[in-house]
XYZ file of C-alpha atoms in Angstrom:
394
model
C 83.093 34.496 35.476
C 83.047 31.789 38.056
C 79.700 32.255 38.825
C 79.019 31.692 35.189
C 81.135 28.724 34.746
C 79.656 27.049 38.044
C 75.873 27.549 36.380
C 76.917 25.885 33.065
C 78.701 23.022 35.034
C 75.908 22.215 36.944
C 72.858 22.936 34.441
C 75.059 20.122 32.393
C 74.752 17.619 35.198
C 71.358 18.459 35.421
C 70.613 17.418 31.617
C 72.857 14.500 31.657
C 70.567 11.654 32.786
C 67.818 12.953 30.171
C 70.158 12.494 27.168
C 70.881 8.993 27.380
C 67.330 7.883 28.392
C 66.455 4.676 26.694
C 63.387 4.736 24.036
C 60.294 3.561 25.420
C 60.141 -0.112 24.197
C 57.632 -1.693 21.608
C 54.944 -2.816 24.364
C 54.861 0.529 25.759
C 54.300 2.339 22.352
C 51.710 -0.443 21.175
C 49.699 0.317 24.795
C 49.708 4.242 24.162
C 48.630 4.102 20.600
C 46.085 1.830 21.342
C 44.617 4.710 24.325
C 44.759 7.168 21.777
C 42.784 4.715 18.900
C 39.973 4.234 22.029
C 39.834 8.199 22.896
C 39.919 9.549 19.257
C 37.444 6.652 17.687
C 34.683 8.803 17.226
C 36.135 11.920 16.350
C 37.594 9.923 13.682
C 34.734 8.334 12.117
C 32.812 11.750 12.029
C 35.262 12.915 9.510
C 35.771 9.726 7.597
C 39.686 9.836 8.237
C 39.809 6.760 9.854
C 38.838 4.547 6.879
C 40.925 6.116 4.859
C 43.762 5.922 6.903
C 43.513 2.513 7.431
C 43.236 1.243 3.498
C 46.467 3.714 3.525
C 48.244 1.931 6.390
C 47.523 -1.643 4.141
C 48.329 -0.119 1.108
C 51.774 0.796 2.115
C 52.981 -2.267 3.673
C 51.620 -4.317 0.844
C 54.218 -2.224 -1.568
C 56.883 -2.333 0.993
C 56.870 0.473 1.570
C 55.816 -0.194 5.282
C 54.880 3.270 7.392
C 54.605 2.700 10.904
C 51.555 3.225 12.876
C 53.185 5.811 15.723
C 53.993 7.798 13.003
C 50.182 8.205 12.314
C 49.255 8.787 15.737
C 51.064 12.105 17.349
C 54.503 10.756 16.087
C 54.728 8.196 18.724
C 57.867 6.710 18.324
C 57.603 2.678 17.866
C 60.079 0.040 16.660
C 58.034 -2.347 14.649
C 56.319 -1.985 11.653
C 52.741 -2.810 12.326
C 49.013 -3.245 10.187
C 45.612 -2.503 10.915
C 44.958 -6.310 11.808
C 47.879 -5.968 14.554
C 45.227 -4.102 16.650
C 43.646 -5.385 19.279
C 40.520 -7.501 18.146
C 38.583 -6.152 20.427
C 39.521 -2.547 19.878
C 39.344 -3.584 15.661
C 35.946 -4.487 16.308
C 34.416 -1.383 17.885
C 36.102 0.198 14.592
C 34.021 -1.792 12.531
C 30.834 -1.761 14.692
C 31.462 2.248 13.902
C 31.722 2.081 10.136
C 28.622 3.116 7.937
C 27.458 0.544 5.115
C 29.751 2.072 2.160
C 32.758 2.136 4.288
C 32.399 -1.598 5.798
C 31.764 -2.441 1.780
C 35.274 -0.652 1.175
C 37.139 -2.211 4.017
C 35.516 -5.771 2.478
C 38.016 -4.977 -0.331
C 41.523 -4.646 1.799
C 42.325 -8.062 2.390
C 41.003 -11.680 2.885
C 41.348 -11.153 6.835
C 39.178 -8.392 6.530
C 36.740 -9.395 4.922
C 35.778 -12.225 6.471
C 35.159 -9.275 9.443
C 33.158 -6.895 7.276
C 30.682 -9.315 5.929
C 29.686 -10.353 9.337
C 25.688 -10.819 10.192
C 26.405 -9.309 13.498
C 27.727 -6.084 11.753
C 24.725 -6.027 9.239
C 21.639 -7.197 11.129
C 22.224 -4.075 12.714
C 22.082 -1.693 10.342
C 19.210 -4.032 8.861
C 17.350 -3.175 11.757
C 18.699 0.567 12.191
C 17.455 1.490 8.453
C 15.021 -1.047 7.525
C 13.040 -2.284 10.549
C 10.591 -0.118 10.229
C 9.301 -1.030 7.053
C 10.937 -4.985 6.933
C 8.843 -7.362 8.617
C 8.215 -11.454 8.744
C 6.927 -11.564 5.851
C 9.385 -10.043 3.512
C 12.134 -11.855 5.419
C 9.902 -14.762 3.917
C 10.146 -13.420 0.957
C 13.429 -13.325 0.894
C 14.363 -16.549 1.965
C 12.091 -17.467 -1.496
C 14.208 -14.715 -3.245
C 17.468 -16.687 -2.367
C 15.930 -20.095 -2.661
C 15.002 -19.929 -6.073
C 18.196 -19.278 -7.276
C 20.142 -21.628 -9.966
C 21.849 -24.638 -9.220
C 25.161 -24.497 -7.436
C 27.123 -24.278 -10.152
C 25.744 -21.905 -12.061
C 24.842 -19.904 -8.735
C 28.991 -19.915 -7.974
C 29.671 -17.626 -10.988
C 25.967 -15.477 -10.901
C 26.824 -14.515 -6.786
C 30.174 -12.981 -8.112
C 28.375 -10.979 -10.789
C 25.718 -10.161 -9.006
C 27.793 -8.372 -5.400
C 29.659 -7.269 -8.192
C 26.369 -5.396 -8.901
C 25.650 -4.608 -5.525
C 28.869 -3.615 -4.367
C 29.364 -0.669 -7.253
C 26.301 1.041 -6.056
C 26.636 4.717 -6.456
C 26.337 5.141 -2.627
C 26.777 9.199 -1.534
C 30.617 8.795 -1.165
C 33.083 9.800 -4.238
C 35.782 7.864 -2.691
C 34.285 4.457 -2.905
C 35.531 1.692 -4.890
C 35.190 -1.826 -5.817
C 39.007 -3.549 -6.255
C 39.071 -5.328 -9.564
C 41.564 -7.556 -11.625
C 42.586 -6.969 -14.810
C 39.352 -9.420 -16.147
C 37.086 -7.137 -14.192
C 36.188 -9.507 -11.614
C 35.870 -9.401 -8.073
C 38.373 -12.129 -5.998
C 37.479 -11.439 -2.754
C 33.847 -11.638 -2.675
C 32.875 -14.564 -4.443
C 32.375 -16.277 -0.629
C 29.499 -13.877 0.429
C 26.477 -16.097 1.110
C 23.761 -15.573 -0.603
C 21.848 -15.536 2.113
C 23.755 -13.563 4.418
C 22.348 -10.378 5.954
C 24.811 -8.095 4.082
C 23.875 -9.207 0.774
C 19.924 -8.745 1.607
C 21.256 -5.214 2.587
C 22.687 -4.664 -0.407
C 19.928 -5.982 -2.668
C 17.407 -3.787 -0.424
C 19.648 -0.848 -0.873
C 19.991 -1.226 -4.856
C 16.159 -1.957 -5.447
C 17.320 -5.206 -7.001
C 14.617 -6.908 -4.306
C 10.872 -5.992 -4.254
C 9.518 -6.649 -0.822
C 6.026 -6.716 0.684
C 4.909 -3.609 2.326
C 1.657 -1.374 3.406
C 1.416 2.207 1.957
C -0.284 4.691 3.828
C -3.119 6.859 1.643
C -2.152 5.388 -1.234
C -1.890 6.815 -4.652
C -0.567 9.790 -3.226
C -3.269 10.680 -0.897
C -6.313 10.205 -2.959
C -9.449 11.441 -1.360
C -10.967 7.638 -1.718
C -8.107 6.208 -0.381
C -7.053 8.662 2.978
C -6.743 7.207 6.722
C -6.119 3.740 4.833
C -3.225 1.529 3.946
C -2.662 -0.754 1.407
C -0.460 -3.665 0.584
C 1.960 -3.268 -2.468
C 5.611 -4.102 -3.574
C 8.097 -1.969 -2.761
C 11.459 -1.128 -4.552
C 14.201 1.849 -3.487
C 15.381 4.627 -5.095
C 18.967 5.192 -3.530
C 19.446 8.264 -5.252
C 16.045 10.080 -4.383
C 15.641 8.032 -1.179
C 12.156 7.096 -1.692
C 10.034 3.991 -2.864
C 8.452 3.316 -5.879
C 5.211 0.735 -4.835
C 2.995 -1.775 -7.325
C -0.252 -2.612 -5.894
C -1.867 -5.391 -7.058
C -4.976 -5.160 -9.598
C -8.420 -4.336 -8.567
C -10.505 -6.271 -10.356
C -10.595 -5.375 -13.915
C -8.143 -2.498 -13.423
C -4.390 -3.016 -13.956
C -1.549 -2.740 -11.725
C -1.229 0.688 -10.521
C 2.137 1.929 -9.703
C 3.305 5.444 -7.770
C 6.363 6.764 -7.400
C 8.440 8.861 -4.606
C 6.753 7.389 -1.714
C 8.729 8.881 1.566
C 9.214 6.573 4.498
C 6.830 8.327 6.775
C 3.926 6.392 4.355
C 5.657 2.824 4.848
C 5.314 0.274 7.376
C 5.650 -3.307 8.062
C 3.041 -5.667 7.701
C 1.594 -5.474 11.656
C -0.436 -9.420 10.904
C 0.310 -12.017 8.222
C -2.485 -11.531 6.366
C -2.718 -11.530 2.889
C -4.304 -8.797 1.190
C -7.332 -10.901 -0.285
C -7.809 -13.084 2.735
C -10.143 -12.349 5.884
C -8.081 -11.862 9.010
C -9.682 -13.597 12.151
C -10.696 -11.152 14.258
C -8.897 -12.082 18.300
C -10.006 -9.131 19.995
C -13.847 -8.557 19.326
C -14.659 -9.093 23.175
C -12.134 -6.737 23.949
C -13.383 -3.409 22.092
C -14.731 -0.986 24.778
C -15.816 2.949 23.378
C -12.992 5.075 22.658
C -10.309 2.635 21.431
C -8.600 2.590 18.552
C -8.808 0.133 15.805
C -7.982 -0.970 11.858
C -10.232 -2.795 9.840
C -10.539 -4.633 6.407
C -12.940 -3.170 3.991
C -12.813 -3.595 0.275
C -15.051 -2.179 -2.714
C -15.917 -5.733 -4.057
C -15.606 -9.592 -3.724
C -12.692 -8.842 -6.432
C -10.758 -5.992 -4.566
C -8.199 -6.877 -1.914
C -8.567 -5.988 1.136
C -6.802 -2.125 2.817
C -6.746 -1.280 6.693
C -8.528 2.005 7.512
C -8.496 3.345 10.840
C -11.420 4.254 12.964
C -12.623 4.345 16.797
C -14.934 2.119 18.696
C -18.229 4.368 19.337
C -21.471 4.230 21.394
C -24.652 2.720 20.775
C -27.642 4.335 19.845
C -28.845 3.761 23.246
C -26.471 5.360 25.307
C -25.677 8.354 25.983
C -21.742 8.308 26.394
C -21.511 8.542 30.110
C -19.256 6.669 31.238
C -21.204 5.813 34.562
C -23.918 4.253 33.083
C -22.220 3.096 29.707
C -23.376 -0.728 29.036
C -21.609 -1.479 25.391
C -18.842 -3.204 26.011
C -21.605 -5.722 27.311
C -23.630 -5.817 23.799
C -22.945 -8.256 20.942
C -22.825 -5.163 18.469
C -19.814 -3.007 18.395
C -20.201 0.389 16.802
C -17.214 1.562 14.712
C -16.945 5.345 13.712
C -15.153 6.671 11.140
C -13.987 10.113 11.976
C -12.822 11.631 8.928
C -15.985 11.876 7.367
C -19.109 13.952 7.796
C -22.080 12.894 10.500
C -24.659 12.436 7.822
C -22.071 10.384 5.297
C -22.842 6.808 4.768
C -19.170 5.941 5.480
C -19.034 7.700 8.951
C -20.281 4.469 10.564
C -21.075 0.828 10.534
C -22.106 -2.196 13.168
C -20.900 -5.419 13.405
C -21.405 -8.326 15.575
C -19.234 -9.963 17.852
C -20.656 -13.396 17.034
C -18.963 -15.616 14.437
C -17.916 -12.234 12.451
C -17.547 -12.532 9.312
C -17.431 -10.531 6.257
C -20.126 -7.989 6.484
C -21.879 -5.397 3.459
C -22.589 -5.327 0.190
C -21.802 -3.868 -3.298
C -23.421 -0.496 -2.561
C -21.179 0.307 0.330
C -18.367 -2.144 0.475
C -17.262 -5.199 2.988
C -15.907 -4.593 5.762
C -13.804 -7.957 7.225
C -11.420 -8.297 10.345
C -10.691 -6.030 12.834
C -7.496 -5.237 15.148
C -6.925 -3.164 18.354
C -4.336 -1.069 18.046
C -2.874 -1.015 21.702
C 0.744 0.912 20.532
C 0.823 5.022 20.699
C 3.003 4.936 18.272
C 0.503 3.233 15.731
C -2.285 6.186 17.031
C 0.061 8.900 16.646
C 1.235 8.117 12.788
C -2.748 7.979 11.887
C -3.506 11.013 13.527
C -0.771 12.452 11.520
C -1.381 11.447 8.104
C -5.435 12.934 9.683
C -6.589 14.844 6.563
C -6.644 18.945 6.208
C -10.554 18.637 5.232
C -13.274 16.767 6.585
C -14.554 14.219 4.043
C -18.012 13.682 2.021
């Protein structure tokens, strides 16, 4: 019984200091919930629970009903009541740098503070350029800038930006949880400020096909035998829900616009000169062609047609024999171009044309053929060769 009662006595004096330990203070909490914000960030995002947890965390303390932030995070104990915006700005801001486009449009609509953080060009330049560089290039950025400079007068333009990211705003993006925050006269208060001009708003009108941009289609009109290993210029619009592009190329002569649907981004890409599509591009690199490299050139059907890019090689006289040793036609004034994809004894498979003061070259029986470019990126090669077609052609 001693032996027992000595055990108790000292296990007691053992526990004693623990009991009346002092809670960690406010600095200390703040400093482990922020370690746990930096380890768990991505985890988070993959799930979507972070957004959602922070529009929660805003919601409540804008009731009063305040919930503190430790209690989100393992139950860390804190003595403050504290908001999303108490983070860390720097810790904030790899948060938002982390958010998709529908969730940074959602996170516009918390509070004032906030938004003037989501709508940031820093934030969407870069999923401009994550999503849309392939197929954005200078001259739809031109375009653009046209777009937004045509617009009403200021007054007039004050009321139509609020209807119109209104608009944008309440696309039906992939996400059942998103919405736009409204008043009771269904307009929007907290974006009226977005400029018009600002990098999420040419997003947004990219994303809702609102804005037509210039692009080139690869073997347009869905691959049509006349038309393979070629790409044309033509006015794009997206499709959000089928994720594809619906293109308008301009008339040919005395034919009418021609439109196609469901074009996949694997057939769309940027622009690679400013050219427009009836104008001759000025050939820079006509002293530079040696056998074997790969190039694009303008050809159209007649004086009325616009120009497309098809894609052939640079070949070997007549003369020589294709050794390499003894190959002189680099050295010639007349560059052979071969054209691959269709048969040796088809009048397409190849053409001449000379180095000196080119120009556009033909006639109405087989076409004109205008500028050239060397296409120096493997890249560039490897999406022709891909789009190559399953049949030799006639």
């Amino acid at each position: 019984m001693l032996l027992y009662f000595i055990t108790c006595i000292s296990f007691f004096l053992f526990l004693k200091p623990l009991l009346f330990l002092k809670p960690l203070l406010s600095w200390a909490c703040e400093l482990r919930l922020i370690s746990l914000s930096l380890k768990s960030i991505s985890d988070l995002f993959r799930n979507h629970f972070l957004l959602d947890f922070l529009c929660e965390i805003h919601a409540t303390t804008s009731l009063g009903k305040k919930t503190t932030l430790a209690s989100k995070a393992e139950n860390v104990e804190d003595t403050q009541n504290m908001s999303v915006l108490d983070l860390p700005e720097l810790v904030l801001e790899c948060i938002l740098e982390r958010l998709p486009p529908a969730s940074l449009c959602q996170m516009a609509g918390v509070c004032r503070s906030m938004r003037e953080r989501c709508v940031s060009d820093h934030l969407w330049e870069r999923h401009m350029k994550q999503k849309w560089g392939g197929v954005i290039g200078p001259v739809a950025f031109r375009e653009w800038k046209w777009y937004v400079a045509s617009k009403t007068s200021v007054a007039s333009a004050r009321l139509g930006k609020q209807r119109s990211f209104m608009r944008l705003v309440s696309l039906p993006w992939p996400f059942s949880w998103m919405r736009v925050k409204m008043d009771t006269n269904n307009s929007i208060k907290q974006y009226s400020s977005l400029p018009a001009d600002s990098a999420m708003a040419w997003y947004l009108a990219l994303e809702s096909g609102n804005f037509r941009f210039p692009a080139q289609v690869y073997n347009r009109e869905n691959g049509l035998v006349g038309f393979m290993l070629s790409c044309y210029d033509a006015e794009l619009s997206y499709d959000l829900h089928s994720d594809t592009f619906q293109a308008r190329y301009p008339p040919h002569g005395r034919r009418a616009v021609s439109i196609e649907h469901a074009i996949p981004w694997e057939r769309l890409r940027a622009p690679p000169v400013d050219t427009p599509p009836h104008d001759l591009h000025i050939s820079d690199c006509l002293n530079d062609l040696h056998p074997g490299d790969h190039i694009e050139i303008q050809w159209r059907r007649n004086k009325e047609f616009p120009y497309g890019w098809w894609y052939g090689v640079v070949g070997h006289l007549e003369s020589c024999d294709g050794n390499e040793n003894y190959c002189r036609c680099q050295s010639s004034d007349t560059v052979v171009l071969e054209f691959n994809q269709y048969t040796p004894d088809s009048r397409w498979r190849r053409t001449t044309i000379s180095k000196k003061d080119h120009r556009e070259e033909g006639n109405e029986a087989d076409g004109f053929y205008g500028g050239i470019r060397k296409i120096k990126n493997a890249n560039e090669i490897s999406i022709w060769k891909n789009l190559w077609p399953s049949e030799v052609l006639d």
